[in-house]
PDB file of C-alpha atoms in Angstrom:
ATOM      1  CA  UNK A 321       0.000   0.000   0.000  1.00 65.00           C
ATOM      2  CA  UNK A 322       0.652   3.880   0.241  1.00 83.00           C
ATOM      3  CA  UNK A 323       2.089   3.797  -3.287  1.00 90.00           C
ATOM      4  CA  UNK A 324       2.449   7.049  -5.248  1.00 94.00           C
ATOM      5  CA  UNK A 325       3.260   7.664  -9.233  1.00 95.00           C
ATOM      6  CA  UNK A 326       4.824  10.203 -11.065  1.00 96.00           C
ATOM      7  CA  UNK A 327       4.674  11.055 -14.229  1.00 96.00           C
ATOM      8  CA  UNK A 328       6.603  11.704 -16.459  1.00 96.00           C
ATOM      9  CA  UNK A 329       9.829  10.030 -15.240  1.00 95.00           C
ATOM     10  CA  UNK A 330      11.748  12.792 -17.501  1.00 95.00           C
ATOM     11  CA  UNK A 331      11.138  14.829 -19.736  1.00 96.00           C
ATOM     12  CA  UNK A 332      13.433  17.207 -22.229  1.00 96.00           C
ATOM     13  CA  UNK A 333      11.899  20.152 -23.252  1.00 95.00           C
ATOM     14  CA  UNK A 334      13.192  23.782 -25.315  1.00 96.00           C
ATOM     15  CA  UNK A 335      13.636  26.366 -23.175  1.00 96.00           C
ATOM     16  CA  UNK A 336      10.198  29.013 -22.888  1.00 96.00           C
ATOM     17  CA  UNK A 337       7.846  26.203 -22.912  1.00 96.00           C
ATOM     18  CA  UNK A 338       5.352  24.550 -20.612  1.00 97.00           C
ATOM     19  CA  UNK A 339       5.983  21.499 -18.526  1.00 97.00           C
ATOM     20  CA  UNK A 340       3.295  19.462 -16.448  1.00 97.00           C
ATOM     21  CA  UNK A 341       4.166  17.216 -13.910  1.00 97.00           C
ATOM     22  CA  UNK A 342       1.750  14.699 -12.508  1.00 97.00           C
ATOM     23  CA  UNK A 343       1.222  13.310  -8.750  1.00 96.00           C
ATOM     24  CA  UNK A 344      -0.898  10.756  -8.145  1.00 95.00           C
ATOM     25  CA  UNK A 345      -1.782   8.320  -5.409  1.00 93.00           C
ATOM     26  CA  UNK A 346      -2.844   5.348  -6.723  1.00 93.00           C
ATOM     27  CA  UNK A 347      -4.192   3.421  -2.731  1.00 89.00           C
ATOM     28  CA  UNK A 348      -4.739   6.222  -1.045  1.00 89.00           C
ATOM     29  CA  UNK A 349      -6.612   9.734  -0.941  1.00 89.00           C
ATOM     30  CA  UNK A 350      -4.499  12.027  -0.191  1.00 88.00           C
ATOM     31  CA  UNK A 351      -5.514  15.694   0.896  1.00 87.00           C
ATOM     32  CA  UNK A 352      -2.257  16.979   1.102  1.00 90.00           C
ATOM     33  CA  UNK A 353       0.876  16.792  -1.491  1.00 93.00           C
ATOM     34  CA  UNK A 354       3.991  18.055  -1.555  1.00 94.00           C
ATOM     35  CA  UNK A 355       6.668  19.047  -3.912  1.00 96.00           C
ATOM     36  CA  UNK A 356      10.033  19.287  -3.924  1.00 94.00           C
ATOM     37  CA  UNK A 357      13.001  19.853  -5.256  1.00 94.00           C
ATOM     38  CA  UNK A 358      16.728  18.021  -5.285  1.00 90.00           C
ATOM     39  CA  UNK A 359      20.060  19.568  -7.075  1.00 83.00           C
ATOM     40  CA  UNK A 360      22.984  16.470  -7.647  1.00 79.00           C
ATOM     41  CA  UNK A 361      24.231  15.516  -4.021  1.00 75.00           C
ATOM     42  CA  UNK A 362      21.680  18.031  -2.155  1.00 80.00           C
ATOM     43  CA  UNK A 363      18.952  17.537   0.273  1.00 83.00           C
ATOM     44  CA  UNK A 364      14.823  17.834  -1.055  1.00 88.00           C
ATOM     45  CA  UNK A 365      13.980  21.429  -0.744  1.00 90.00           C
ATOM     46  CA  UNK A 366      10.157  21.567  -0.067  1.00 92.00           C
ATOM     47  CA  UNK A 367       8.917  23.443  -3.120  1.00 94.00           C
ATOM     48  CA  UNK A 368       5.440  24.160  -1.869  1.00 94.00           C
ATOM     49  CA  UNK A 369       2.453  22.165  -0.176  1.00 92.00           C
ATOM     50  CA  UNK A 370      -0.596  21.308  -2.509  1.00 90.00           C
ATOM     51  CA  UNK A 371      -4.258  21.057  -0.648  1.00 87.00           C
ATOM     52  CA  UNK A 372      -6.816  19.193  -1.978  1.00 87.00           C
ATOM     53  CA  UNK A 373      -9.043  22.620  -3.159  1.00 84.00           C
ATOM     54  CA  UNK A 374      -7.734  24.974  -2.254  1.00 85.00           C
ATOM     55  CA  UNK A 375      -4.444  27.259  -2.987  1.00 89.00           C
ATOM     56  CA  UNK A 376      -0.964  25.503  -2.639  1.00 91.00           C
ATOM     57  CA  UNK A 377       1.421  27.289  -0.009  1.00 91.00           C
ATOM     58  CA  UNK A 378       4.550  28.177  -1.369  1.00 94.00           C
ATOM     59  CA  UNK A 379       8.085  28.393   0.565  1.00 92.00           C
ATOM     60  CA  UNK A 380       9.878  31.633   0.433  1.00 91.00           C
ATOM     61  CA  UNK A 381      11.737  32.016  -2.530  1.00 92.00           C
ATOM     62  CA  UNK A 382       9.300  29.453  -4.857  1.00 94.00           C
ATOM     63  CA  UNK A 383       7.645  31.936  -7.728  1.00 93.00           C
ATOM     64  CA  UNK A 384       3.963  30.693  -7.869  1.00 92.00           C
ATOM     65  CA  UNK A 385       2.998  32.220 -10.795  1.00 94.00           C
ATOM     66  CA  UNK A 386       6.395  29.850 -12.389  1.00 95.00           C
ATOM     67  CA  UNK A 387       5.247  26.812 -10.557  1.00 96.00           C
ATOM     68  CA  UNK A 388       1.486  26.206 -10.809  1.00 96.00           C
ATOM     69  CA  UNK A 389       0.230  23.729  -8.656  1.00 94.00           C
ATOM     70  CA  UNK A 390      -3.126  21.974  -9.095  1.00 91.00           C
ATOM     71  CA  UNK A 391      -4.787  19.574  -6.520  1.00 90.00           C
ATOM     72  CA  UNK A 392      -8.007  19.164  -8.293  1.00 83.00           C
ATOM     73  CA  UNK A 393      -8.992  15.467  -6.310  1.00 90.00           C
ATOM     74  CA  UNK A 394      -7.805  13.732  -3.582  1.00 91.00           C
ATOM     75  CA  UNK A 395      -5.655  11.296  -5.369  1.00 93.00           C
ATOM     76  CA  UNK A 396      -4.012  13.735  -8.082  1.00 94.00           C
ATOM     77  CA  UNK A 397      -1.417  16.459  -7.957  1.00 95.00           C
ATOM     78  CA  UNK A 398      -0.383  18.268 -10.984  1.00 96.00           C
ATOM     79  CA  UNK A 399       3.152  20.967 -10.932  1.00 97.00           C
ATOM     80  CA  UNK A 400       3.629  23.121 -14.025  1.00 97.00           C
ATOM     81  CA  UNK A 401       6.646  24.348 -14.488  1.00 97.00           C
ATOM     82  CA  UNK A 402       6.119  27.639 -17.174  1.00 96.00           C
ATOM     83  CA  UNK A 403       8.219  29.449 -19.226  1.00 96.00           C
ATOM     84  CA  UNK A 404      10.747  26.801 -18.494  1.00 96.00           C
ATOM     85  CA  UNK A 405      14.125  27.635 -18.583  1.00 95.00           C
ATOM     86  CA  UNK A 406      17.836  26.094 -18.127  1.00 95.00           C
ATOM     87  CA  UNK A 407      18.226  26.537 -14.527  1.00 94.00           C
ATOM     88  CA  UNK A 408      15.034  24.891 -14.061  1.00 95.00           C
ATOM     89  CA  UNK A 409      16.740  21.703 -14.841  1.00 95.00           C
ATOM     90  CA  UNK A 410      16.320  19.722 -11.654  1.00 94.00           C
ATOM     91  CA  UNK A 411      14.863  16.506 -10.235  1.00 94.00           C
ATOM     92  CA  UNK A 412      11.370  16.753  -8.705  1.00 96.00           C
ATOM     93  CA  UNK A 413      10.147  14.805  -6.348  1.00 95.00           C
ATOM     94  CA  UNK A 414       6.344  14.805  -4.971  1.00 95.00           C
ATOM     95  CA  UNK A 415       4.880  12.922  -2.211  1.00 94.00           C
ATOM     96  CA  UNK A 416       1.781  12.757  -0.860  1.00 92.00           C
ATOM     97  CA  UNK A 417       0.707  12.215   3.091  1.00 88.00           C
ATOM     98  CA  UNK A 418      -1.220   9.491   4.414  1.00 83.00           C
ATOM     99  CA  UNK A 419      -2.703  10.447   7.967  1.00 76.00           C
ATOM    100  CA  UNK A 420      -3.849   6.919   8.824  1.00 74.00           C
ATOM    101  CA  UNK A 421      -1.802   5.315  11.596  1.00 65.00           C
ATOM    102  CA  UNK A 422       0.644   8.245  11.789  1.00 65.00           C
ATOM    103  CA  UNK A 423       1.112  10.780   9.361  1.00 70.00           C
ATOM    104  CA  UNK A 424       3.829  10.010   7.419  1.00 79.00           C
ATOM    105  CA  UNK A 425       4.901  11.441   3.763  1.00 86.00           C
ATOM    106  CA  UNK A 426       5.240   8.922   0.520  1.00 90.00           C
ATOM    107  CA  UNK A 427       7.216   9.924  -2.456  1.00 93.00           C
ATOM    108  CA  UNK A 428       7.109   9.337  -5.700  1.00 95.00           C
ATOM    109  CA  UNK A 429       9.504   8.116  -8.043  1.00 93.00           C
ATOM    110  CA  UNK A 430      10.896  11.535  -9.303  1.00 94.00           C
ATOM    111  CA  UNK A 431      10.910  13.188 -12.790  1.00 96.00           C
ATOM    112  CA  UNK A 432      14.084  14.547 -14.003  1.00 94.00           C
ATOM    113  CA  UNK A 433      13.125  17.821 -16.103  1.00 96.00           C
ATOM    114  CA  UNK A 434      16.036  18.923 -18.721  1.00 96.00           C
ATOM    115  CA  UNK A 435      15.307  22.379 -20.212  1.00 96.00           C
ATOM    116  CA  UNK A 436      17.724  22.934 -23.195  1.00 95.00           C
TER     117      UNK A 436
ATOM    118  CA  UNK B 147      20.068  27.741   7.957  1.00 69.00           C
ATOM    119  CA  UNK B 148      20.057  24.300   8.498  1.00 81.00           C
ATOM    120  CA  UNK B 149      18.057  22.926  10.737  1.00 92.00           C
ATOM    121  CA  UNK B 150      18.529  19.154   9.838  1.00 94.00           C
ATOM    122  CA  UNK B 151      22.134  17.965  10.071  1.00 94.00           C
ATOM    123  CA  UNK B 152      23.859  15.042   8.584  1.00 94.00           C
ATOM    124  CA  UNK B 153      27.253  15.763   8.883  1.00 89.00           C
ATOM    125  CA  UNK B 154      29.210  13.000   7.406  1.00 89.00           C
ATOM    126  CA  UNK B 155      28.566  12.539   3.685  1.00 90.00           C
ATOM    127  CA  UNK B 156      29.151   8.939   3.863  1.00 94.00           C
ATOM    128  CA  UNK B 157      29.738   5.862   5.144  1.00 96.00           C
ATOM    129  CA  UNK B 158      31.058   2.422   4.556  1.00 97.00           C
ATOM    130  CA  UNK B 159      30.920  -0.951   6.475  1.00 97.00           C
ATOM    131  CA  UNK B 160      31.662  -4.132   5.779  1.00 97.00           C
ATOM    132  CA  UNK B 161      28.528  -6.690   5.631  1.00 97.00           C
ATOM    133  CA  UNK B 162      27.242  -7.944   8.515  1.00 97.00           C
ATOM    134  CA  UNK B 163      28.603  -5.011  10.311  1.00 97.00           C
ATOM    135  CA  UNK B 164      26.023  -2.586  12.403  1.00 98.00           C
ATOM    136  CA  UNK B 165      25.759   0.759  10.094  1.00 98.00           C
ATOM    137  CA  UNK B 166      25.340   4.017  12.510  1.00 98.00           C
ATOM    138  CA  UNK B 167      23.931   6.711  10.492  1.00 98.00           C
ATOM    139  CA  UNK B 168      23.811  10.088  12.613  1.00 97.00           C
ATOM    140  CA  UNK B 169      21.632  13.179  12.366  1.00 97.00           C
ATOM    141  CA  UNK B 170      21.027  16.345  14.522  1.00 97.00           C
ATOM    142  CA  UNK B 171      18.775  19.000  14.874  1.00 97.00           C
ATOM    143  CA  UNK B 172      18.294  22.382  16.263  1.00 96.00           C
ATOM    144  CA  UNK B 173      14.505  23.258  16.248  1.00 92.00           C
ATOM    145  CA  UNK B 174      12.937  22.477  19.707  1.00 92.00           C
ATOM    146  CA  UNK B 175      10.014  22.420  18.230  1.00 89.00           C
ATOM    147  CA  UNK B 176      10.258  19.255  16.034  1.00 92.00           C
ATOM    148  CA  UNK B 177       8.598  15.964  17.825  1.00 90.00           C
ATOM    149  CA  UNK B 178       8.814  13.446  14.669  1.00 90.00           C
ATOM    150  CA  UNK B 179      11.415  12.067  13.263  1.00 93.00           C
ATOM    151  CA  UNK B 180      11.952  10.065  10.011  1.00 92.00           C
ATOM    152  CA  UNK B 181      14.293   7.872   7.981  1.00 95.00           C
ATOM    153  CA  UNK B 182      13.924   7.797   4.154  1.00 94.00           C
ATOM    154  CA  UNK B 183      16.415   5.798   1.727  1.00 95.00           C
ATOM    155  CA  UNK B 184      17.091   6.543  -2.287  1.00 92.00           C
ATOM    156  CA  UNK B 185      18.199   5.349  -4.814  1.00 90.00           C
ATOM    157  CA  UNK B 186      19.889   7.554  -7.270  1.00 83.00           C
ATOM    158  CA  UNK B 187      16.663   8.363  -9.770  1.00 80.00           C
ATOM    159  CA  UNK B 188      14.345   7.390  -7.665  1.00 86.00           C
ATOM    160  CA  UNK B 189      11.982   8.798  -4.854  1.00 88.00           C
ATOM    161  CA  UNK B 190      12.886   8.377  -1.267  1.00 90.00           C
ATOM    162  CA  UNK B 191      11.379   5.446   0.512  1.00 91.00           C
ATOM    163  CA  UNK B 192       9.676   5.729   4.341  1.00 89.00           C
ATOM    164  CA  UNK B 193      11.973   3.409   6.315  1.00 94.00           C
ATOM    165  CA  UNK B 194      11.208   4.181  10.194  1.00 94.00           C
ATOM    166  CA  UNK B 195      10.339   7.062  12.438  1.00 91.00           C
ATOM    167  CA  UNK B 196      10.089   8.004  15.746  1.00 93.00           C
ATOM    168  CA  UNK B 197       8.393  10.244  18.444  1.00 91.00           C
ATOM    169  CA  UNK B 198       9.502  12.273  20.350  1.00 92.00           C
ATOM    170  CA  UNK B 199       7.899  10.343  23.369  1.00 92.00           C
ATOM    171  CA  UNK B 200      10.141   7.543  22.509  1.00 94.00           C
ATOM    172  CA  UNK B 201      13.451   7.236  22.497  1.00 95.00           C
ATOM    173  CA  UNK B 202      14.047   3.813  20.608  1.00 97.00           C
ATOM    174  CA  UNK B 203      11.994   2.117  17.610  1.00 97.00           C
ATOM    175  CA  UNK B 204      12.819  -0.749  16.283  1.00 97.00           C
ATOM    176  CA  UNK B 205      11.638  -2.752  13.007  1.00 96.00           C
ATOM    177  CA  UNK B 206      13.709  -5.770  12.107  1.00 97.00           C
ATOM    178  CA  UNK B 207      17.191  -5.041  11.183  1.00 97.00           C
ATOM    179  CA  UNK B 208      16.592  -1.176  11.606  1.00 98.00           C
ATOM    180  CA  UNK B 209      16.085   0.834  15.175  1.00 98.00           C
ATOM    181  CA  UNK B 210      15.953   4.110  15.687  1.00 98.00           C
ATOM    182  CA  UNK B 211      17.648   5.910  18.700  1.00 98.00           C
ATOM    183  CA  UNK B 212      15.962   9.318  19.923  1.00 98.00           C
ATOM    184  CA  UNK B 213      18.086  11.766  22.409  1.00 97.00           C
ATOM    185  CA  UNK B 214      15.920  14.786  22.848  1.00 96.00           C
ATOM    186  CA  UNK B 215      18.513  16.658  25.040  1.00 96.00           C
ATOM    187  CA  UNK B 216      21.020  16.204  22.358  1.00 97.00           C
ATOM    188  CA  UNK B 217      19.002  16.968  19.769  1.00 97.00           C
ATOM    189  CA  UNK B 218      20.336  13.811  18.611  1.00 97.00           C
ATOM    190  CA  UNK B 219      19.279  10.452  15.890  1.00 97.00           C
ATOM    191  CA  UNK B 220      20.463   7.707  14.875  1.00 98.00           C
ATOM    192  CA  UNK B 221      19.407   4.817  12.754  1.00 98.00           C
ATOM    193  CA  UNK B 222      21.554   1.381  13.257  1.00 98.00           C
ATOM    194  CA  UNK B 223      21.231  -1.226  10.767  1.00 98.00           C
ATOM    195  CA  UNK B 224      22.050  -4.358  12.034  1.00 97.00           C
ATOM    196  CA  UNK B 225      23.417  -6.630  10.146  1.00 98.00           C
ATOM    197  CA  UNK B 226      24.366  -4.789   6.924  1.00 98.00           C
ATOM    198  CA  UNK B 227      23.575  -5.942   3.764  1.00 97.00           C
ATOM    199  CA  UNK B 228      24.833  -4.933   0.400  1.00 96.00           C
ATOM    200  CA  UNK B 229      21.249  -3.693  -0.619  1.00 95.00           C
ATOM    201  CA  UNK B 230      21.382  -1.108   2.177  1.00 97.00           C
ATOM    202  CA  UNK B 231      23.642   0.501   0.051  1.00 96.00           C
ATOM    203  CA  UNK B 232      21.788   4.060  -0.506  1.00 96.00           C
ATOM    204  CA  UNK B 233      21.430   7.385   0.779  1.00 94.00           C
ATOM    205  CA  UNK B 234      19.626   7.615   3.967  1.00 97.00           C
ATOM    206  CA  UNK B 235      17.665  11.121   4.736  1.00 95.00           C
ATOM    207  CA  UNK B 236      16.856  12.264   7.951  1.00 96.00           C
ATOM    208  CA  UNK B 237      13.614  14.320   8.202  1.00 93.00           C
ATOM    209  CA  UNK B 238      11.619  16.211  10.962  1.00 92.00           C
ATOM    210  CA  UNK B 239       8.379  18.011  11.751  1.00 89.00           C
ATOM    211  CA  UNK B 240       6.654  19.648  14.433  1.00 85.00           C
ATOM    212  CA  UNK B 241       3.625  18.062  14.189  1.00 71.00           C
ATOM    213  CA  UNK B 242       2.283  18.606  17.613  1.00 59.00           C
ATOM    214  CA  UNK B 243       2.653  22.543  17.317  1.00 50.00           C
ATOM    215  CA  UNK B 244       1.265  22.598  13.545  1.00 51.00           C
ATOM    216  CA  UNK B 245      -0.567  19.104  12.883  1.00 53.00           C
ATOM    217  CA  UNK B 246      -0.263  16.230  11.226  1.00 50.00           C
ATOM    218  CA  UNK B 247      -0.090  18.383   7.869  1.00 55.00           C
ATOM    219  CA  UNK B 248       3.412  20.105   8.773  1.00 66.00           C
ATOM    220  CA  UNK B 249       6.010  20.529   6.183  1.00 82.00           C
ATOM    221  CA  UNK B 250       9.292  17.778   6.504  1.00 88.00           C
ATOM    222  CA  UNK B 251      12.406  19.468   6.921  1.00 89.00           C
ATOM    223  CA  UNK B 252      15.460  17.037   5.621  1.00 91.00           C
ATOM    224  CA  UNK B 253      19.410  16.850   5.951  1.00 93.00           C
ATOM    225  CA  UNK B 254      21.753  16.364   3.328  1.00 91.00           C
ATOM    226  CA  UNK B 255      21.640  12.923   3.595  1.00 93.00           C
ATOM    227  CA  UNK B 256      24.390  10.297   4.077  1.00 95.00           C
ATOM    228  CA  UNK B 257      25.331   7.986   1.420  1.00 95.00           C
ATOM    229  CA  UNK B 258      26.094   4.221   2.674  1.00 97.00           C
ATOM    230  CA  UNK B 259      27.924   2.074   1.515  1.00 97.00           C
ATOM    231  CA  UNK B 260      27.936  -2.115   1.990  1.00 97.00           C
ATOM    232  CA  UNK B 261      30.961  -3.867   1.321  1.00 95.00           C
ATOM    233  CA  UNK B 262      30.569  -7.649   0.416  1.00 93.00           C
TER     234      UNK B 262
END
């Protein structure tokens, strides 16, 4: 159980376009999602927190209107990255919490997004 | 700031060896603890976690050691295998002060290595 999907699991795209990114948990409704963010040898930097509708909070320094978040059901998460450009280039990481028997935080796989 | 710790970037023992990963923490207010593990190119996977009303979990080869004075963790794995080879994150949240939807704040992570 508790198992989440991403996808895609990477995508290449030309710098200036669009880029969704899709959470989903596939056992388990999931009110809250997260996503986050992890340069080569660095820790996950909590991008912003996605609620089930309603606005995602965004950590300090995250550009909302550059990462658009969508929580549209319980089970589905969706980041777009816009305007994409090189230093965008990252790996991103969602997970989504499951408060039954202790709130814990399940990630998904990752998608590695290359802007060119 | 960092508020997470894991100061050594790595680690290696030889199988069947304990593994002693450390991790400390300055926010008082954190009172739950995790362990993830990744693979490179892949999500980070819930291994353990603790309270901070306990001061040891266990579960199977891996226990978790809590010292809330120190502002100290550690996860043993006893015995090593090769397959533990990973990095391990630590992660904490303050989930009594801000509920069971509070943010995870993780450390650098320490990357293990199992020698046959």
């Amino acid at each position: 159980g508790a198992v989440v999907s991403q996808h895609p699991s990477r995508v290449i795209c030309k710098s200036g376009t669009s880029v969704k990114i899709e959470c989903r948990s596939l056992d388990f409704q999931a009110t809250t999602m997260f996503w986050y963010r992890q340069f080569p040898k660095q820790s996950l930097m909590l991008m912003a927190t996605s609620n089930e509708g309603s606005k995602a909070t965004y950590e300090q320094g995250v550009e909302k209107d550059k990462f658009l978040i969508n929580h549209a059901s319980l089970t589905l998460s969706t980041l777009t990255v816009t305007s994409a450009h090189p230093e965008d280039s990252s790996f991103y990481i969602c997970s989504a919490l499951l408060t039954s028997g202790g709130a814990k935080q399940f990630f998904g796989p990752g998608t590695r997004l290359t802007v060119l | 700031d960092q508020q997470v710790k894991q100061n050594s970037p790595s680690l290696s023992v030889q199988e069947g060896r304990i593994s002693i990963l450390n991790c400390d923490y300055t926010n008082s207010m954190f009172d739950y603890f995790l362990w993830y593990k990744k693979y490179p190119a892949e999500g980070p996977t819930f291994l353990i976690s603790i309270s901070s009303i306990k001061d040891k979990n266990e579960d199977g080869r891996f226990t978790v050691f809590l010292n809330k004075s120190a502002k100290h963790l550690s996860l043993h794995i006893v015995p090593s295998q090769p397959g533990d080879s990973a990095v391990y994150f630590c992660a904490a949240s303050a989930r009594m002060n801000t509920g069971a939807n509070s943010k995870l704040t993780f450390g650098k992570g320490i990357t293990l290595s199992v020698r046959p």
